[in-house]
Every structure is written in structure tokens, then in C-alpha cells.
Tab-separated table of C-alpha atoms and ligand atoms in Angstrom:
chain	number	residue	atom	x	y	z
A	3	MET	CA	134.585	89.419	123.470
A	4	SER	CA	133.958	86.697	120.765
A	5	GLU	CA	130.934	84.867	120.086
A	6	PRO	CA	130.515	81.102	118.798
A	7	LEU	CA	129.752	80.320	115.407
A	8	LYS	CA	125.727	79.420	115.244
A	9	HIS	CA	124.209	76.649	113.362
A	10	LYS	CA	120.138	76.995	113.670
A	11	GLY	CA	120.262	79.255	116.554
A	12	ARG	CA	122.419	76.742	118.607
A	13	PRO	CA	126.186	78.134	119.278
A	14	VAL	CA	128.680	75.562	117.950
A	15	PRO	CA	131.661	75.069	120.026
A	16	TYR	CA	135.150	76.802	118.538
A	17	ILE	CA	136.911	73.357	118.644
A	18	ALA	CA	134.047	71.593	116.781
A	19	ALA	CA	134.657	70.342	113.253
A	20	TRP	CA	132.295	71.152	110.711
A	21	SER	CA	130.997	69.019	107.997
A	22	GLY	CA	132.839	71.326	105.348
A	23	GLU	CA	136.348	70.758	107.028
A	24	THR	CA	138.031	67.561	106.023
A	25	VAL	CA	141.237	65.745	107.393
A	26	GLN	CA	143.441	65.599	104.113
A	27	GLN	CA	145.522	62.762	105.058
A	28	PRO	CA	148.239	61.995	102.405
A	29	PRO	CA	149.367	58.211	102.205
A	30	LEU	CA	151.710	57.130	105.124
A	31	ILE	CA	154.962	55.670	104.594
A	32	ALA	CA	157.684	54.360	107.351
A	33	THR	CA	160.769	56.068	107.718
A	34	GLY	CA	163.926	55.979	109.832
A	35	GLU	CA	162.537	58.697	111.596
A	36	GLY	CA	159.387	57.272	111.931
A	37	VAL	CA	156.077	57.424	110.208
A	38	ALA	CA	155.759	60.266	107.656
A	39	TYR	CA	153.586	61.686	104.757
A	40	ALA	CA	154.659	60.341	101.362
A	41	GLY	CA	155.042	63.062	98.521
A	42	PRO	CA	155.670	66.782	98.839
A	43	THR	CA	153.554	67.392	101.558
A	44	PRO	CA	154.406	69.246	105.026
A	45	GLY	CA	156.226	66.922	107.531
A	46	ARG	CA	156.942	67.366	111.041
A	47	GLY	CA	155.885	70.692	112.996
A	48	SER	CA	158.753	72.339	115.176
A	49	ASP	CA	157.462	70.040	118.286
A	50	GLY	CA	158.569	67.283	116.262
A	51	VAL	CA	154.994	65.955	115.902
A	52	LEU	CA	153.749	64.744	112.381
A	53	TRP	CA	149.969	66.397	112.657
A	54	GLN	CA	146.772	65.305	110.926
A	55	LEU	CA	146.153	67.970	108.152
A	56	TRP	CA	142.635	69.676	108.184
A	57	GLY	CA	140.620	71.842	105.832
A	58	LEU	CA	139.949	75.220	107.645
A	59	LYS	CA	136.545	76.539	106.861
A	60	PRO	CA	134.636	76.793	110.142
A	61	GLY	CA	130.870	77.445	109.594
A	62	ALA	CA	130.713	75.469	106.375
A	63	GLY	CA	128.235	72.621	106.204
A	64	GLU	CA	127.040	71.081	109.378
A	65	PRO	CA	128.606	70.893	112.786
A	66	LEU	CA	129.998	67.918	113.836
A	67	TRP	CA	129.463	68.082	117.622
A	68	LYS	CA	131.570	64.825	118.860
A	69	GLN	CA	134.416	65.695	116.442
A	70	VAL	CA	137.133	68.129	117.301
A	71	HIS	CA	139.046	70.040	114.786
A	72	GLY	CA	142.633	69.452	115.364
A	73	PRO	CA	144.167	72.440	114.243
A	74	ARG	CA	141.810	74.854	116.490
A	75	GLN	CA	141.970	72.557	119.507
A	76	ARG	CA	145.936	72.985	119.396
A	77	ARG	CA	145.459	76.840	118.931
A	78	ALA	CA	143.103	77.141	121.880
A	79	MET	CA	145.615	74.967	124.009
A	80	ARG	CA	148.761	77.052	123.188
A	81	LYS	CA	146.924	80.329	123.095
A	82	PHE	CA	144.602	79.706	126.164
A	83	LEU	CA	141.637	80.062	124.283
A	84	CYS	CA	138.210	79.145	125.296
A	85	GLN	CA	137.077	76.048	123.732
A	86	VAL	CA	133.661	77.430	123.014
A	87	CYS	CA	133.948	80.887	121.808
A	88	GLY	CA	137.391	81.125	121.308
A	89	GLY	CA	138.202	84.443	122.746
A	90	PRO	CA	140.832	84.409	126.005
A	91	ALA	CA	140.298	81.790	128.625
A	92	ASP	CA	139.213	83.096	132.347
A	93	ARG	CA	142.149	83.607	134.612
A	94	ASN	CA	142.782	84.893	137.836
A	95	GLU	CA	145.657	84.405	140.620
A	96	GLN	CA	144.668	81.080	141.097
A	97	GLY	CA	145.341	80.036	137.411
A	98	TRP	CA	143.194	79.119	134.351
A	99	LEU	CA	139.781	77.837	134.316
A	100	TRP	CA	139.002	74.468	133.277
A	101	LEU	CA	136.018	72.230	133.068
A	102	LEU	CA	136.992	68.795	133.792
A	103	GLU	CA	135.031	65.365	134.061
A	104	ASP	CA	134.239	64.591	137.827
A	105	ASP	CA	137.020	62.209	138.783
A	106	ARG	CA	137.179	63.198	142.293
A	107	ALA	CA	136.651	59.887	143.502
A	108	GLU	CA	140.587	59.261	142.346
A	109	GLY	CA	141.399	61.039	145.376
A	110	ALA	CA	142.233	64.258	147.356
A	111	LYS	CA	145.192	64.945	144.877
A	112	TRP	CA	143.261	65.072	142.027
A	113	PRO	CA	143.519	66.634	139.330
A	114	ASN	CA	147.285	67.417	139.853
A	115	GLY	CA	148.982	65.203	137.525
A	116	HIS	CA	145.772	64.629	135.317
A	117	MET	CA	146.286	64.928	131.308
A	118	THR	CA	143.834	66.582	129.367
A	119	VAL	CA	142.981	67.333	125.466
A	120	HIS	CA	140.013	69.841	126.413
A	121	PRO	CA	141.035	73.350	126.223
A	122	PRO	CA	140.464	76.095	128.946
A	123	VAL	CA	137.043	77.903	128.944
A	124	CYS	CA	136.042	81.453	129.748
A	125	LEU	CA	133.678	82.301	132.592
A	126	ARG	CA	130.803	83.371	130.434
A	127	CYS	CA	131.172	79.912	128.316
A	128	ALA	CA	131.673	77.600	131.438
A	129	PRO	CA	127.786	77.039	132.053
A	130	LEU	CA	127.464	76.522	127.963
A	131	ALA	CA	130.233	74.006	127.977
A	132	ALA	CA	129.062	71.786	130.733
A	133	ARG	CA	125.940	71.306	128.542
A	134	LEU	CA	127.596	71.273	125.232
A	135	CYS	CA	130.260	68.830	125.620
A	136	PRO	CA	129.147	65.230	125.569
A	137	HIS	CA	131.831	63.961	128.217
A	138	LEU	CA	131.276	66.938	130.708
A	139	ARG	CA	127.510	66.192	130.326
A	140	ARG	CA	127.601	62.416	131.106
A	141	ARG	CA	129.703	62.504	134.053
A	142	GLY	CA	129.353	65.658	135.098
A	143	ALA	CA	131.706	68.938	135.136
A	144	VAL	CA	133.977	70.016	137.851
A	145	PRO	CA	135.452	73.732	137.417
A	146	VAL	CA	139.133	73.660	138.224
A	147	ARG	CA	141.668	76.556	138.601
A	148	ILE	CA	144.856	75.331	136.982
A	149	GLY	CA	148.183	77.090	137.975
A	150	ASP	CA	150.546	75.214	136.175
A	151	VAL	CA	149.788	73.786	132.885
A	152	ILE	CA	152.459	72.091	130.677
A	153	LEU	CA	151.481	70.924	127.269
A	154	ASP	CA	153.804	67.619	127.121
A	155	GLY	CA	151.172	65.431	125.300
A	156	VAL	CA	149.599	64.284	121.999
A	157	TYR	CA	146.777	62.532	121.324
A	158	GLY	CA	146.469	60.722	118.158
A	159	GLN	CA	146.834	57.483	116.037
A	160	ARG	CA	149.857	55.108	116.984
A	161	TYR	CA	151.459	52.982	113.563
A	162	TYR	CA	153.302	50.138	113.669
A	163	THR	CA	155.625	48.837	110.808
A	164	ALA	CA	154.729	45.888	108.947
A	165	PRO	CA	156.436	42.957	107.174
A	166	PRO	CA	157.774	44.524	103.527
A	167	GLY	CA	154.782	45.113	101.195
A	168	LEU	CA	152.388	45.421	103.864
A	169	GLY	CA	152.705	49.061	104.610
A	170	LEU	CA	152.092	50.402	107.844
A	171	LEU	CA	149.677	48.858	110.557
A	172	GLU	CA	147.032	50.555	112.777
A	173	GLY	CA	147.777	50.576	116.494
A	174	GLU	CA	146.185	52.335	119.116
A	175	GLN	CA	144.459	55.734	119.611
A	176	ASP	CA	146.177	57.284	122.756
A	177	VAL	CA	147.719	60.077	124.627
A	178	PHE	CA	151.457	59.873	123.900
A	179	LEU	CA	154.277	62.252	125.634
A	180	MET	CA	156.138	64.588	123.550
A	181	GLY	CA	159.800	63.601	123.037
A	182	ASN	CA	158.841	59.795	123.353
A	183	TRP	CA	160.390	57.810	120.630
A	184	ARG	CA	156.815	56.265	120.297
A	185	THR	CA	155.576	59.620	119.576
A	186	LYS	CA	157.845	59.314	116.014
A	187	TRP	CA	155.074	56.459	115.207
A	188	VAL	CA	151.958	58.743	115.868
A	189	VAL	CA	149.621	60.967	113.354
A	190	GLY	CA	148.954	63.641	116.259
A	191	GLY	CA	145.618	64.698	116.150
A	192	GLN	CA	145.017	67.211	119.582
A	193	LEU	CA	147.295	68.182	122.127
A	194	ALA	CA	147.112	67.293	125.821
A	195	ALA	CA	148.082	69.057	128.820
A	196	SER	CA	149.313	67.939	132.328
A	197	LEU	CA	147.889	70.054	134.946
A	198	SER	CA	149.372	71.152	138.200
A	199	LYS	CA	148.965	73.394	141.345
A	200	CYS	CA	145.216	73.021	140.620
A	201	ALA	CA	142.176	74.187	142.794
A	202	VAL	CA	138.795	72.520	142.677
A	203	LEU	CA	135.977	75.084	142.825
A	204	ASP	CA	132.352	75.003	143.744
A	205	GLN	CA	130.283	74.228	140.736
A	206	ALA	CA	127.889	76.952	141.743
A	207	GLU	CA	130.669	79.028	141.451
A	208	VAL	CA	130.793	79.315	137.743
A	209	GLY	CA	127.173	78.852	137.161
A	210	ILE	CA	127.203	75.157	136.104
A	211	GLU	CA	123.857	73.013	136.998
A	212	THR	CA	125.133	69.806	138.616
A	213	PRO	CA	123.917	66.363	136.865
A	214	ALA	CA	121.626	66.000	140.599
A	215	ALA	CA	120.119	69.555	139.799
A	216	ARG	CA	119.223	68.537	136.110
A	217	ALA	CA	117.718	65.394	137.257
A	218	ALA	CA	115.676	67.364	139.961
A	219	VAL	CA	114.425	70.039	137.191
A	220	ARG	CA	113.577	66.741	135.047
A	221	ARG	CA	111.406	65.150	138.047
B	313	ZN	ZN1	134.099	81.464	125.775
């Protein structure tokens, strides 16, 4: 069983960046193949994506609670690791355990077809993830079993070509589909997964407090 790193006694999620880990982005240039790093720096990964380059020093400095460390996020997505402790995520015959923002109002099909950049969780860390992740805390976390996961998206920064001499223009930050031509113009930060064969669970099944229950405790 893996243990999350701690800072001043508080567990720090595996995918959180630390202040000692900086983004090392070389200058960008436009090429016939899309955006690229200038100079003798690593280019696209085997997946065809130009990934943002990060220092790797987990535990160095202060945790940056709201900033995701790209390479650890991608490792967790590819290997189905818990986003909190970095150990194996929980899986049973219904699939992997995921915590999603509560968007059940979208309809009965939700979250089938939904895309997420948040890696799965293990059973032990599920209640902790619901408390630690800002987006889950705000909206409420719903545990879901996911039978089919396809890593087919890149969350990143889009660039556009500018008139000669002006370099590149920063566009939107969004999720782009792998293999789409637009993705050649993106510096990737995180992997996104499309979810299907989903079964929504009861929050109590994995020991998660609902926002209503939290409010009741505060009163
Ligand atoms: Zn865990």
C-alpha cells in the first residue's frame, strides 16, 4: 500500500505539483508539423503530443495544492494509479473506481461519454480525495465504477500562427482529441480519458461525506 507524501502533517496528493518542481518550457516555434520546441530539446512523445516539460522532485519545497504535475498525472492515467497515494486504483468486476464532480443533473446517461483529466482513486483514499480536491469539494463528489476507459484527449494550451516575425499567439486552454490536427498546435499538460460502461455508486459506499452532510455538521 502506498502512502501519500506529507507536508506539515497533511497528506499531499500524488498528482499535486511542488514548488521545487518547475515547468521548463523552451521557446516555441511554428513548423509544418505544428508547434515545436526550439533547439535540441525533446520533441513529441510516441503519442504524437508535444508535452510540457517538468522538473521531477516530489516533496521539494511547498505543495502547490491547485497545480497538477503533468508527468505524474499522465502516469496515473496510463497505469490506473490513485491520484492521492500513487498506488494502484481500486478495481472490481464493474470497473475502476473514479470520483467525479456531481453532474448527475446532465441526465440518466451521465457520465457515459464524459471526459475527465482526474485520475482514478483507491478505496482508502476516496474520502480523502473528496476533501482534498478543490473541484470535488465545491461541487460534491460522486463515486463511479468505470468499465471502459479510453485515453483519447489532451488538456493543454493551444497556439496559433501569427504574422511573420510575431511568433506564436496563445489561444485557448482546453481538451483536444488525440490525433486531431488541432492537437499538433497544443502544448499538452494532462491526459484526458473518455469514460463509458459507467455505474454510479452511492456516496456512502465509499465513505464520502455529501456536501449536505458537511453542512449539517457545520450547523
Ligand atoms: Zn490511494
